[in-house]
Coordinates of C-alpha atoms and ligand atoms in Angstrom, one line a residue:
M1 CA 0.0 0.0 0.0
K2 CA 2.8 2.3 1.1
N3 CA 4.0 2.8 -2.5
Y4 CA 0.9 4.3 -3.8
R5 CA 0.1 6.6 -1.0
F6 CA 0.4 9.7 -3.1
V7 CA -2.3 8.6 -5.5
L8 CA -4.5 7.5 -2.7
L9 CA -3.9 10.8 -0.8
A10 CA -5.0 12.8 -3.9
V11 CA -8.2 10.7 -4.2
L12 CA -8.9 11.0 -0.5
L13 CA -8.5 14.8 -0.4
L14 CA -10.7 15.3 -3.5
W15 CA -13.3 12.9 -2.2
L16 CA -13.7 14.6 1.1
K17 CA -13.6 18.0 -0.4
T18 CA -16.3 17.0 -2.9
Y19 CA -18.5 15.7 -0.1
L20 CA -17.9 18.9 1.9
V21 CA -18.9 21.0 -1.1
Y22 CA -22.1 18.9 -1.5
K23 CA -23.0 19.6 2.0
N24 CA -22.1 23.3 2.1
S25 CA -22.3 24.8 -1.4
F26 CA -25.3 22.9 -2.9
D27 CA -28.8 22.5 -1.5
I28 CA -29.1 18.7 -2.0
K29 CA -32.1 17.3 -0.1
I30 CA -31.4 14.2 1.8
E31 CA -34.2 12.1 3.2
S32 CA -32.6 9.1 4.8
W33 CA -29.3 7.7 6.0
K34 CA -29.1 5.5 2.9
Q35 CA -29.3 8.6 0.7
E36 CA -26.6 10.3 2.8
F37 CA -24.4 7.2 2.3
I38 CA -24.9 7.1 -1.5
L39 CA -24.1 10.8 -1.6
F40 CA -21.0 10.2 0.4
I41 CA -19.6 7.4 -1.7
S42 CA -20.8 8.9 -5.0
P43 CA -17.6 10.8 -6.0
L44 CA -15.3 7.9 -5.2
T45 CA -15.5 5.7 -8.3
F46 CA -14.8 8.5 -10.7
L47 CA -11.8 9.7 -8.7
L48 CA -10.3 6.3 -8.2
F49 CA -10.7 5.7 -11.9
V50 CA -9.1 9.0 -13.0
F51 CA -6.2 8.9 -10.6
G52 CA -5.7 5.2 -11.2
F53 CA -4.0 6.1 -14.5
A54 CA -1.2 7.5 -12.5
L55 CA -0.2 4.0 -11.5
F56 CA 1.0 3.3 -15.0
M57 CA 3.2 6.4 -15.2
S58 CA 6.8 7.2 -14.6
E59 CA 7.7 9.3 -11.5
K60 CA 7.9 12.7 -13.1
R61 CA 4.8 12.2 -15.1
R62 CA 2.9 10.7 -12.3
N63 CA 3.3 13.6 -10.0
R64 CA 2.6 16.1 -12.6
Y65 CA -0.5 14.1 -13.7
I66 CA -1.8 14.0 -10.1
V67 CA -1.5 17.7 -9.5
I68 CA -3.0 18.7 -12.9
A69 CA -5.9 16.2 -12.7
S70 CA -6.6 17.3 -9.2
F71 CA -6.6 20.9 -10.4
I72 CA -8.9 20.3 -13.3
I73 CA -11.4 18.3 -11.2
S74 CA -11.3 21.0 -8.5
F75 CA -11.9 23.6 -11.2
I76 CA -15.0 21.7 -12.5
L77 CA -16.3 21.5 -9.0
Y78 CA -15.7 25.1 -8.4
A79 CA -17.3 26.1 -11.7
N80 CA -20.4 24.2 -10.6
V81 CA -20.4 26.0 -7.3
M82 CA -20.2 29.4 -9.0
F83 CA -23.0 28.4 -11.4
Y84 CA -25.1 27.1 -8.5
R85 CA -24.6 30.4 -6.7
F86 CA -26.2 32.2 -9.6
F87 CA -28.7 29.7 -11.0
S88 CA -29.3 27.2 -8.2
D89 CA -28.6 24.5 -10.7
F90 CA -25.7 22.4 -12.0
I91 CA -23.9 22.9 -15.3
T92 CA -25.0 20.9 -18.3
I93 CA -23.3 21.1 -21.7
P94 CA -26.3 22.7 -23.4
V95 CA -26.5 25.3 -20.7
L96 CA -22.8 26.0 -21.1
F97 CA -23.6 27.0 -24.7
Q98 CA -26.7 28.9 -23.9
T99 CA -25.2 32.3 -24.5
S100 CA -27.9 34.2 -22.7
N101 CA -27.3 32.3 -19.4
M102 CA -23.6 32.6 -19.8
G103 CA -23.8 36.3 -20.6
D104 CA -25.6 36.8 -17.3
L105 CA -23.0 34.9 -15.5
G106 CA -20.0 36.5 -17.2
N107 CA -20.9 40.0 -15.9
S108 CA -21.2 38.9 -12.4
I109 CA -18.5 36.3 -12.2
F110 CA -16.2 38.4 -10.0
E111 CA -19.1 39.4 -7.7
L112 CA -19.8 35.7 -7.2
M113 CA -16.3 35.0 -6.0
R114 CA -15.4 35.0 -2.4
F115 CA -12.1 35.1 -0.6
S116 CA -12.9 31.8 1.1
D117 CA -13.1 30.2 -2.3
V118 CA -9.4 29.5 -1.9
F119 CA -10.6 26.5 0.0
F120 CA -11.7 24.8 -3.2
F121 CA -8.0 24.6 -4.2
L122 CA -6.3 24.0 -0.9
D123 CA -5.7 20.3 -1.7
V124 CA -4.3 21.1 -5.1
I125 CA -1.9 23.6 -3.5
L126 CA -1.0 21.0 -0.8
L127 CA -0.3 18.3 -3.4
G128 CA 1.8 20.8 -5.5
W129 CA 3.8 21.8 -2.5
M130 CA 4.5 18.2 -1.6
V131 CA 5.8 17.4 -5.1
R132 CA 8.1 20.5 -5.0
K133 CA 9.4 19.8 -1.6
K134 CA 9.8 16.1 -2.5
V135 CA 8.0 15.1 0.7
S136 CA 8.6 11.4 1.3
L137 CA 4.9 10.6 0.6
T138 CA 5.5 11.5 -3.0
H139 CA 8.4 9.1 -3.5
Y140 CA 8.0 6.9 -6.4
V141 CA 7.8 3.1 -6.4
P142 CA 6.4 1.5 -9.5
A143 CA 3.1 -0.2 -9.0
T144 CA 3.0 -4.0 -9.3
K145 CA 0.6 -5.6 -11.8
R146 CA -1.2 -7.2 -8.9
F147 CA -1.8 -3.9 -7.3
C148 CA -3.1 -2.3 -10.4
L149 CA -5.5 -5.2 -11.0
A150 CA -6.8 -5.1 -7.5
Y151 CA -7.1 -1.3 -7.7
F152 CA -9.3 -1.3 -10.8
V153 CA -11.3 -4.3 -9.8
T154 CA -12.1 -2.6 -6.5
T155 CA -13.0 0.6 -8.4
L156 CA -15.3 -1.3 -10.7
A157 CA -17.0 -3.1 -7.8
L158 CA -17.5 0.1 -6.0
G159 CA -19.1 1.6 -9.1
F160 CA -21.6 -1.3 -9.3
V161 CA -22.4 -1.0 -5.6
N162 CA -23.0 2.7 -6.1
L163 CA -25.2 2.2 -9.1
G164 CA -27.1 -0.7 -7.5
L165 CA -27.8 1.4 -4.4
A166 CA -28.9 4.3 -6.6
E167 CA -31.2 2.1 -8.6
T168 CA -33.0 1.0 -5.4
E169 CA -33.4 4.6 -4.4
R170 CA -34.5 5.8 -7.8
P171 CA -35.5 3.1 -10.3
Q172 CA -34.6 3.8 -14.0
L173 CA -32.3 6.6 -12.9
L174 CA -30.4 6.7 -16.1
T175 CA -33.1 6.1 -18.6
R176 CA -35.6 8.4 -17.1
T177 CA -33.0 11.1 -16.4
F178 CA -34.9 12.9 -13.7
D179 CA -33.8 16.0 -12.1
R180 CA -30.1 16.8 -12.2
E181 CA -30.1 17.0 -8.4
M182 CA -31.3 13.4 -8.4
L183 CA -28.5 12.3 -10.8
I184 CA -25.9 14.1 -8.8
K185 CA -27.2 12.8 -5.5
N186 CA -27.0 9.2 -6.8
L187 CA -24.1 9.2 -9.2
G188 CA -21.9 11.9 -8.0
I189 CA -21.2 15.2 -9.7
Y190 CA -18.3 13.8 -11.8
N191 CA -20.1 10.8 -13.2
Y192 CA -23.0 13.1 -13.8
H193 CA -20.9 15.2 -16.1
V194 CA -19.7 12.1 -18.0
Y195 CA -23.3 11.0 -18.4
D196 CA -24.2 14.5 -19.7
I197 CA -21.4 14.3 -22.2
I198 CA -22.6 11.0 -23.5
L199 CA -26.2 12.2 -23.8
Q200 CA -25.0 15.2 -25.7
S201 CA -22.7 13.5 -28.1
R202 CA -25.3 10.9 -29.0
S203 CA -27.9 13.4 -29.9
K204 CA -25.4 15.6 -31.6
A205 CA -24.4 12.7 -34.0
Q206 CA -28.0 11.9 -34.9
R207 CA -28.6 15.6 -35.5
A208 CA -25.5 16.0 -37.6
L209 CA -26.5 13.3 -40.0
A210 CA -30.0 14.6 -40.6
D211 CA -30.8 16.7 -43.7
S212 CA -33.8 18.6 -44.9
S213 CA -35.0 15.9 -47.3
E214 CA -36.1 13.8 -44.3
L215 CA -38.5 16.5 -43.4
A216 CA -40.0 16.6 -46.9
D217 CA -41.3 13.0 -46.6
I218 CA -42.8 13.7 -43.3
Q219 CA -44.4 16.9 -44.5
N220 CA -46.1 14.9 -47.3
Y221 CA -47.4 12.4 -44.8
I222 CA -48.8 15.2 -42.6
N223 CA -50.3 17.1 -45.5
A224 CA -52.1 14.0 -46.7
N225 CA -53.6 13.6 -43.2
E226 CA -54.6 17.2 -42.6
K227 CA -58.3 17.6 -41.8
E228 CA -60.6 20.5 -42.5
P229 CA -61.4 22.4 -39.4
N230 CA -65.0 22.5 -38.1
E231 CA -66.5 25.7 -39.7
Q232 CA -68.7 26.6 -36.7
L233 CA -66.0 26.3 -34.2
F234 CA -63.0 27.7 -36.1
G235 CA -62.1 31.0 -34.3
I236 CA -64.8 30.7 -31.7
A237 CA -62.3 31.6 -29.0
K238 CA -60.3 34.1 -31.0
G239 CA -58.3 36.6 -29.0
R240 CA -59.2 35.0 -25.7
N241 CA -56.8 34.3 -22.9
V242 CA -55.8 30.6 -22.8
I243 CA -55.6 28.8 -19.5
I244 CA -54.4 25.2 -19.6
V245 CA -54.3 23.0 -16.5
S246 CA -52.2 19.8 -16.2
M247 CA -54.0 17.6 -13.7
E248 CA -51.5 15.4 -12.0
S249 CA -52.1 11.6 -12.4
L250 CA -55.8 12.1 -13.1
Q251 CA -57.4 9.1 -14.8
S252 CA -60.9 9.1 -16.3
F253 CA -62.2 6.2 -14.2
V254 CA -62.7 8.6 -11.2
I255 CA -65.0 10.9 -13.2
N256 CA -68.6 10.5 -12.2
N257 CA -67.6 7.8 -9.8
T258 CA -67.7 7.3 -6.0
V259 CA -65.5 5.9 -3.3
E260 CA -67.3 4.5 -0.2
G261 CA -70.5 6.2 -1.6
Q262 CA -69.0 9.6 -1.9
E263 CA -68.4 11.6 -5.2
I264 CA -64.7 11.7 -6.0
T265 CA -64.7 14.7 -8.3
P266 CA -67.9 16.7 -7.6
F267 CA -66.5 19.9 -9.1
L268 CA -65.2 18.4 -12.3
N269 CA -68.5 16.5 -12.7
E270 CA -70.4 19.8 -12.7
F271 CA -67.8 21.6 -14.8
I272 CA -68.0 18.9 -17.4
K273 CA -71.7 19.7 -17.7
Q274 CA -70.8 23.2 -18.9
S275 CA -68.0 22.1 -21.2
Y276 CA -66.9 19.9 -24.0
Y277 CA -65.8 16.7 -22.4
F278 CA -63.9 14.0 -24.2
D279 CA -64.4 10.6 -22.6
Q280 CA -62.3 8.6 -25.0
F281 CA -59.2 10.7 -24.7
Y282 CA -55.9 8.9 -23.9
H283 CA -52.6 10.0 -22.5
Q284 CA -49.6 9.1 -24.7
T285 CA -46.7 9.7 -22.4
G286 CA -43.6 7.6 -21.9
Q287 CA -40.9 7.8 -19.3
G288 CA -41.0 11.6 -19.2
K289 CA -44.4 11.5 -17.5
T290 CA -45.7 15.1 -16.8
S291 CA -43.1 16.6 -19.1
D292 CA -44.0 14.2 -21.9
A293 CA -47.6 15.3 -21.6
E294 CA -46.5 18.9 -21.8
F295 CA -44.5 18.0 -24.9
L296 CA -47.4 16.3 -26.6
I297 CA -49.9 19.1 -25.8
E298 CA -47.8 21.9 -27.0
N299 CA -45.9 20.4 -29.9
S300 CA -48.3 17.7 -31.2
L301 CA -45.2 15.5 -31.5
Y302 CA -44.8 12.2 -29.7
P303 CA -42.4 12.0 -26.7
L304 CA -39.6 9.5 -27.0
G305 CA -39.6 5.7 -26.4
R306 CA -36.9 6.0 -23.8
G307 CA -35.8 8.9 -21.7
A308 CA -37.5 12.2 -21.3
V309 CA -37.4 14.4 -24.4
F310 CA -37.3 17.4 -22.1
F311 CA -33.9 16.2 -21.0
T312 CA -32.5 14.6 -24.1
H313 CA -33.6 17.2 -26.8
A314 CA -34.2 20.3 -24.9
T315 CA -32.2 22.5 -27.2
N316 CA -33.8 21.3 -30.4
E317 CA -35.8 23.8 -32.4
Y318 CA -39.5 23.5 -31.9
N319 CA -42.5 25.3 -33.1
A320 CA -44.6 25.0 -29.9
T321 CA -47.9 26.7 -29.2
P322 CA -46.3 29.6 -27.2
E323 CA -44.1 30.4 -30.1
I324 CA -46.9 30.3 -32.6
L325 CA -49.1 32.5 -30.5
K326 CA -46.4 35.1 -30.1
N327 CA -47.2 36.0 -33.6
Y328 CA -50.7 36.8 -32.6
G329 CA -49.7 39.0 -29.7
Y330 CA -49.9 36.5 -26.9
Y331 CA -47.7 36.5 -23.8
S332 CA -46.9 33.0 -22.5
A333 CA -46.2 31.7 -19.0
V334 CA -46.0 28.5 -17.0
F335 CA -47.0 28.1 -13.4
H336 CA -45.5 25.2 -11.4
A337 CA -44.4 25.4 -7.8
N338 CA -41.5 22.9 -8.2
N339 CA -37.8 23.3 -8.7
K340 CA -37.4 24.9 -12.1
S341 CA -34.8 22.4 -13.2
F342 CA -37.1 19.4 -12.6
W343 CA -37.6 17.7 -15.9
N344 CA -35.1 20.2 -17.2
R345 CA -38.1 22.6 -17.6
D346 CA -36.0 25.7 -17.4
V347 CA -34.1 24.8 -20.5
M348 CA -37.0 23.3 -22.4
Y349 CA -39.3 26.2 -21.8
Q350 CA -36.8 28.5 -23.5
S351 CA -36.8 26.2 -26.6
M352 CA -40.6 26.3 -26.5
K353 CA -40.3 30.1 -26.3
Y354 CA -42.2 30.7 -23.1
D355 CA -41.9 34.2 -21.9
R356 CA -42.0 33.4 -18.2
F357 CA -41.8 30.4 -15.9
F358 CA -43.2 30.9 -12.4
S359 CA -41.4 28.2 -10.4
M360 CA -40.7 27.3 -6.8
T361 CA -38.9 30.6 -6.0
D362 CA -42.0 32.6 -7.1
Y363 CA -44.2 31.0 -4.5
D364 CA -44.4 31.4 -0.8
I365 CA -43.9 27.9 0.3
T366 CA -44.0 26.9 4.0
E367 CA -44.2 23.7 6.1
E368 CA -47.9 24.4 6.6
N369 CA -49.0 24.9 3.0
S370 CA -47.0 21.9 1.7
V371 CA -47.5 18.2 1.5
G372 CA -45.7 15.4 -0.4
W373 CA -44.0 17.0 -3.4
G374 CA -44.4 20.6 -2.2
L375 CA -46.9 23.4 -2.3
K376 CA -50.5 22.1 -2.1
D377 CA -52.7 22.7 -5.1
I378 CA -55.1 25.2 -3.3
P379 CA -52.4 27.6 -2.2
F380 CA -50.7 27.0 -5.5
F381 CA -53.7 28.2 -7.5
E382 CA -54.4 31.1 -5.0
Q383 CA -50.9 32.4 -5.4
S384 CA -50.7 31.7 -9.1
V385 CA -53.8 33.9 -9.7
Q386 CA -51.9 36.8 -8.0
H387 CA -49.2 36.4 -10.6
L388 CA -51.6 35.8 -13.4
K389 CA -53.2 39.2 -12.8
T390 CA -50.0 41.0 -13.6
L391 CA -49.5 39.4 -17.0
P392 CA -50.1 41.3 -20.3
Q393 CA -53.2 40.1 -22.2
P394 CA -54.0 38.1 -24.1
F395 CA -52.0 35.4 -22.4
Y396 CA -51.3 31.7 -23.0
T397 CA -50.7 30.0 -19.7
K398 CA -50.2 26.5 -18.3
F399 CA -50.7 25.5 -14.7
I400 CA -49.2 22.2 -13.4
T401 CA -50.7 20.7 -10.3
L402 CA -48.8 18.5 -7.9
T403 CA -50.7 17.3 -4.9
N404 CA -52.2 14.3 -6.6
H405 CA -48.8 12.8 -7.2
F406 CA -47.6 9.4 -6.0
P407 CA -47.4 8.5 -3.1
F408 CA -50.6 10.5 -2.7
E409 CA -49.8 12.0 0.7
L410 CA -52.4 14.3 2.3
G411 CA -53.0 15.7 5.8
E412 CA -56.1 14.6 7.6
E413 CA -57.5 18.2 7.5
D414 CA -57.5 18.1 3.7
K415 CA -59.2 14.7 3.3
M416 CA -62.7 15.2 2.0
V417 CA -63.4 11.6 1.1
P418 CA -62.2 8.5 2.9
E419 CA -59.5 6.2 1.6
Y420 CA -60.5 3.1 -0.2
T421 CA -60.0 -0.3 1.4
S422 CA -57.9 -2.8 -0.6
N423 CA -54.5 -4.4 -0.6
S424 CA -53.0 -1.4 -2.4
R425 CA -52.1 1.5 -0.2
T426 CA -51.4 3.5 -3.3
L427 CA -54.9 3.1 -4.7
N428 CA -56.5 3.6 -1.3
R429 CA -54.8 6.9 -0.9
Y430 CA -55.4 8.0 -4.5
F431 CA -59.0 9.0 -3.9
P432 CA -58.6 11.6 -1.2
T433 CA -55.8 13.4 -3.2
V434 CA -57.9 13.3 -6.3
R435 CA -60.8 14.8 -4.3
Y436 CA -58.4 17.5 -3.0
M437 CA -57.2 18.4 -6.5
D438 CA -60.8 18.6 -7.6
E439 CA -61.5 21.1 -4.8
A440 CA -58.4 23.1 -5.9
L441 CA -59.7 23.4 -9.4
K442 CA -63.0 24.7 -8.0
V443 CA -61.0 27.4 -6.0
F444 CA -59.1 28.2 -9.2
I445 CA -62.2 28.9 -11.3
E446 CA -63.7 30.9 -8.4
R447 CA -60.6 33.1 -8.2
L448 CA -60.5 33.6 -11.9
K449 CA -64.1 34.8 -11.8
E450 CA -63.3 37.1 -8.9
E451 CA -60.4 38.6 -10.8
G452 CA -62.4 39.1 -14.0
L453 CA -60.1 36.6 -15.8
Y454 CA -62.7 34.0 -16.4
E455 CA -65.2 35.4 -19.0
N456 CA -62.7 36.2 -21.7
S457 CA -60.7 33.0 -21.4
I458 CA -60.7 29.5 -22.8
I459 CA -60.0 26.9 -20.2
I460 CA -58.5 23.5 -21.0
M461 CA -57.9 20.8 -18.5
Y462 CA -56.2 17.4 -19.1
G463 CA -55.0 14.5 -17.1
D464 CA -51.2 14.2 -17.6
H465 CA -50.8 10.4 -17.3
Y466 CA -51.9 7.4 -15.2
G467 CA -51.7 7.6 -11.4
I468 CA -52.2 3.9 -10.7
S469 CA -49.8 1.6 -12.4
E470 CA -50.3 -2.1 -13.3
N471 CA -48.7 -3.1 -10.0
H472 CA -52.0 -2.3 -8.4
N473 CA -54.2 -4.3 -10.8
R474 CA -55.7 -6.6 -8.2
A475 CA -56.9 -3.6 -6.1
M476 CA -58.0 -1.9 -9.3
A477 CA -60.1 -4.9 -10.4
Q478 CA -61.7 -4.9 -7.0
Y479 CA -62.6 -1.2 -7.2
L480 CA -64.0 -1.6 -10.7
G481 CA -65.9 -4.7 -9.8
K482 CA -64.0 -6.9 -12.3
D483 CA -62.4 -10.3 -12.0
E484 CA -59.1 -9.1 -13.4
I485 CA -57.5 -6.3 -15.3
T486 CA -56.7 -7.7 -18.8
P487 CA -54.2 -6.0 -21.2
F488 CA -57.4 -4.6 -22.9
D489 CA -58.6 -3.0 -19.6
Q490 CA -55.0 -1.8 -19.0
V491 CA -55.2 0.2 -22.2
Q492 CA -58.7 1.5 -21.4
L493 CA -57.3 2.7 -18.1
Q494 CA -55.0 5.0 -19.9
R495 CA -57.9 7.3 -20.6
V496 CA -57.5 10.7 -18.9
P497 CA -60.1 13.5 -18.7
F498 CA -59.9 16.2 -21.3
I499 CA -62.1 19.3 -20.9
I500 CA -62.6 22.4 -23.0
H501 CA -64.5 25.1 -21.4
I502 CA -65.4 28.3 -23.2
P503 CA -67.5 30.6 -21.1
G504 CA -70.5 31.8 -23.0
V505 CA -70.2 29.0 -25.5
T506 CA -69.8 25.6 -23.8
D507 CA -72.0 26.4 -20.9
K508 CA -74.9 27.0 -23.3
Q509 CA -74.2 23.9 -25.4
P510 CA -72.2 21.4 -23.4
K511 CA -71.3 18.1 -25.1
V512 CA -69.8 14.8 -24.3
I513 CA -67.6 13.8 -27.2
S514 CA -66.6 10.2 -27.6
K515 CA -64.2 10.5 -30.5
V516 CA -61.1 8.3 -29.9
S517 CA -58.3 10.9 -29.3
G518 CA -55.2 11.8 -27.4
Q519 CA -52.9 14.5 -26.1
I520 CA -51.4 14.8 -29.5
D521 CA -54.7 16.3 -30.8
V522 CA -54.7 19.2 -28.3
K523 CA -52.5 21.7 -30.2
P524 CA -54.3 21.7 -33.6
T525 CA -57.7 21.7 -31.7
L526 CA -56.8 24.7 -29.6
L527 CA -55.2 26.6 -32.5
H528 CA -58.4 26.2 -34.6
L529 CA -60.6 27.4 -31.8
L530 CA -58.4 30.5 -31.7
G531 CA -58.9 30.9 -35.4
I532 CA -55.4 30.0 -36.5
D533 CA -54.8 27.9 -39.6
T534 CA -52.5 24.9 -39.0
S535 CA -52.3 23.5 -42.4
N536 CA -48.7 24.4 -42.9
Q537 CA -47.5 23.1 -39.5
I538 CA -45.8 19.9 -38.5
H539 CA -48.1 18.1 -36.2
F540 CA -49.3 14.6 -35.8
G541 CA -52.6 15.4 -34.1
A542 CA -55.9 16.4 -35.6
D543 CA -58.6 18.9 -34.7
L544 CA -61.0 17.0 -32.5
F545 CA -64.0 18.9 -33.9
S546 CA -63.1 18.2 -37.5
K547 CA -65.8 16.1 -39.1
D548 CA -63.2 13.8 -40.6
K549 CA -61.1 13.3 -37.5
L550 CA -60.3 9.6 -37.4
D551 CA -61.1 7.6 -34.3
F552 CA -57.5 6.7 -33.7
V553 CA -54.8 7.1 -31.0
V554 CA -51.3 5.6 -30.7
L555 CA -49.9 5.2 -27.2
R556 CA -46.2 5.6 -26.8
D557 CA -45.6 1.8 -26.3
G558 CA -47.1 1.2 -29.8
S559 CA -50.5 0.1 -28.5
F560 CA -53.4 1.8 -30.4
V561 CA -57.1 2.3 -30.1
T562 CA -59.6 2.8 -32.9
K563 CA -63.4 3.1 -32.9
D564 CA -63.9 -0.7 -32.6
Y565 CA -60.6 -2.2 -31.6
V566 CA -57.7 -2.0 -29.1
Y567 CA -54.3 -3.4 -30.1
T568 CA -51.8 -4.0 -27.4
K569 CA -49.1 -6.6 -26.6
N570 CA -49.4 -8.1 -30.1
T571 CA -53.1 -8.8 -29.6
C572 CA -56.2 -7.4 -31.1
Y573 CA -59.2 -6.9 -28.9
D574 CA -62.8 -6.1 -29.7
K575 CA -63.8 -3.0 -27.8
K576 CA -67.4 -4.1 -27.3
T577 CA -66.6 -7.3 -25.6
G578 CA -63.1 -6.8 -24.5
M579 CA -62.3 -10.2 -26.0
E580 CA -59.4 -11.2 -28.2
I581 CA -60.1 -11.3 -31.9
D582 CA -58.3 -12.1 -35.0
A583 CA -55.3 -9.8 -35.7
S584 CA -56.6 -9.1 -39.2
H585 CA -59.1 -6.6 -37.7
C586 CA -56.3 -4.4 -36.3
E587 CA -54.0 -5.0 -39.3
P588 CA -55.1 -1.9 -41.3
Y589 CA -53.9 0.5 -38.6
M590 CA -50.7 -1.2 -37.6
E591 CA -48.6 0.5 -40.3
K592 CA -50.1 3.9 -39.5
A593 CA -49.3 3.5 -35.8
R594 CA -45.7 2.5 -36.5
Q595 CA -45.3 5.2 -39.1
E596 CA -46.5 8.0 -36.8
L597 CA -44.1 7.2 -34.0
E598 CA -41.2 6.7 -36.4
Y599 CA -41.8 10.0 -38.2
S600 CA -42.1 11.9 -34.9
D601 CA -39.0 10.3 -33.5
K602 CA -37.1 11.2 -36.7
I603 CA -38.1 14.8 -36.2
V604 CA -36.9 14.9 -32.6
Y605 CA -33.6 12.9 -33.1
G606 CA -32.7 14.8 -36.2
D607 CA -33.9 18.1 -34.9
L608 CA -35.7 18.5 -38.2
L609 CA -37.9 21.4 -37.2
R610 CA -34.8 23.6 -37.7
F611 CA -35.3 23.0 -41.4
Y612 CA -39.0 23.8 -41.1
N613 CA -38.3 27.0 -39.3
R614 CA -35.8 28.0 -42.0
Q615 CA -38.4 27.3 -44.6
Q616 CA -40.9 29.5 -42.8
E617 CA -38.3 32.3 -42.6
N618 CA -37.6 32.1 -46.3
R619 CA -41.3 32.3 -47.0
Q620 CA -41.7 35.6 -45.1
Ligands
LIG701 C1 -42.7 17.5 -11.0 C2 -44.1 17.1 -11.5 C3 -44.3 15.6 -11.3 O1 -42.4 18.8 -11.3 O2 -44.4 17.5 -12.7 O3 -43.7 14.9 -12.3 P1 -44.0 13.4 -12.7 O4 -43.3 12.5 -11.8 O5 -45.5 13.2 -12.6 O6 -43.6 13.3 -14.1
LIG702 MN1 -47.3 14.0 -13.5

């Protein structure tokens, strides 16, 4: 051991320093000892790996390598600290190239520095000094093969332990790429940067190989599928403010339903009676959950099969609803009382050309008004309306609720219906939080009315994705009074509420519409209601009011639903009976389902909308 003490010392110093920085310079939330332990060991694998190369070097090179590597790594750490002081976020490669962000930082970089920052380089200074003074610890003895082997095997093993522990804390950590804080907490800041580089280069390559001819094919397909808008409704909400609500984890099965004899969504049930309500509307999200729903709603593109497009392709060019509406004088804003970097929203919203993002720091959040994931929905809406009042009109806004999120925590004082009784704690607790969100929506509409923001608006509400996963099928079957949940039922359970409410219009002539549809259809539908022609745009959805809108929706896993059939897990089902039928019934739609997803993926991976945007510019 003695021979390699200098290498190990460098690792030890940087390791402890990194951990100290985690604890003092970043605000990383730790909820258990296990998380603390993961955080503690997380920098180690990377450091052992990098400094391990020193074992193969000659004396002079080795010492120089150790000091330089130690300096570079310390610098990366320090750069993150500086960045965090300004943005409360960690550096990502795209962010590094976002000139506006960096411009902000550039001006104030010296202001952000503190004298005590010398601490970040103390170990480097110490190592450098030791090399110069030829302190005995730095004396060189070549590493034996056996030691090198043992060293790297240990490093690898440690890496697996770290990853394994992280995976139990946060399943699918790498594929879902949650919050950066989550990645750093579990993988360590250095591995996080490596991961970020891999993500970046992969999408860069696909982008680089793409050319504008790929877009032409897709445009032809889209043009061929374009539907004439409904004449009566085209422009019916022209010039109105747009208010969109993302209802967390809300599935359609709770609408007009009861738990222990009590109505679960009394407000929505009434609201639906004054609105257009779509009862065959499906979510089409993948691993990106809420963010995928946002992506679908505002781009009419499919999210990705793996990963969250908000993370993997946040710097693509899009042509999202906020950007389109800008040309019609709209101001756009999102309201969500969570960390702004969650789902990489801060970056993605810029690409979608949002004017303003009201996030966690814009809200007054206390112990009392929070539960589970954060600010409760009622105070969220109350505080949001205060911000909303200040916006220029007409505005296009999106409100993202949070209380009805797994694990569906709620204080006793907020429970308006009892829990259900089954073997699934998750399903049992789902009903009171749904009921609470329903109440919050009621408060929201009341406040809008009080502030005079209701009459001249169009209000759209959608369930973002399922709340109860297949893991709870036994309890779900019990609740629905079925023997079991078949794959057919599973698809049917992916229906989420979709409501369009236009004061002065839908209250006079409400309608329940049973057209098979999905989140992908929201963008063209809304734009038509606002009187905006979409025939030149790239979108995979169709206006839900169009007379020739097909009864057809593709889910992100490739399942699809038509007027009469459901296709899932390589099986075709008859919708009337729920029974398996011959695959030939589903055959005619299979190609279309595959084609849609493939074309949409091509757009995202190739960043093809940049060619579209260029076309549009040339036309002007
Ligand atoms: C977090 C919220 C929940 O900001 O949108 O995300 P989810 O886990 O539902 O995707
Ligand atoms: Mn969600």
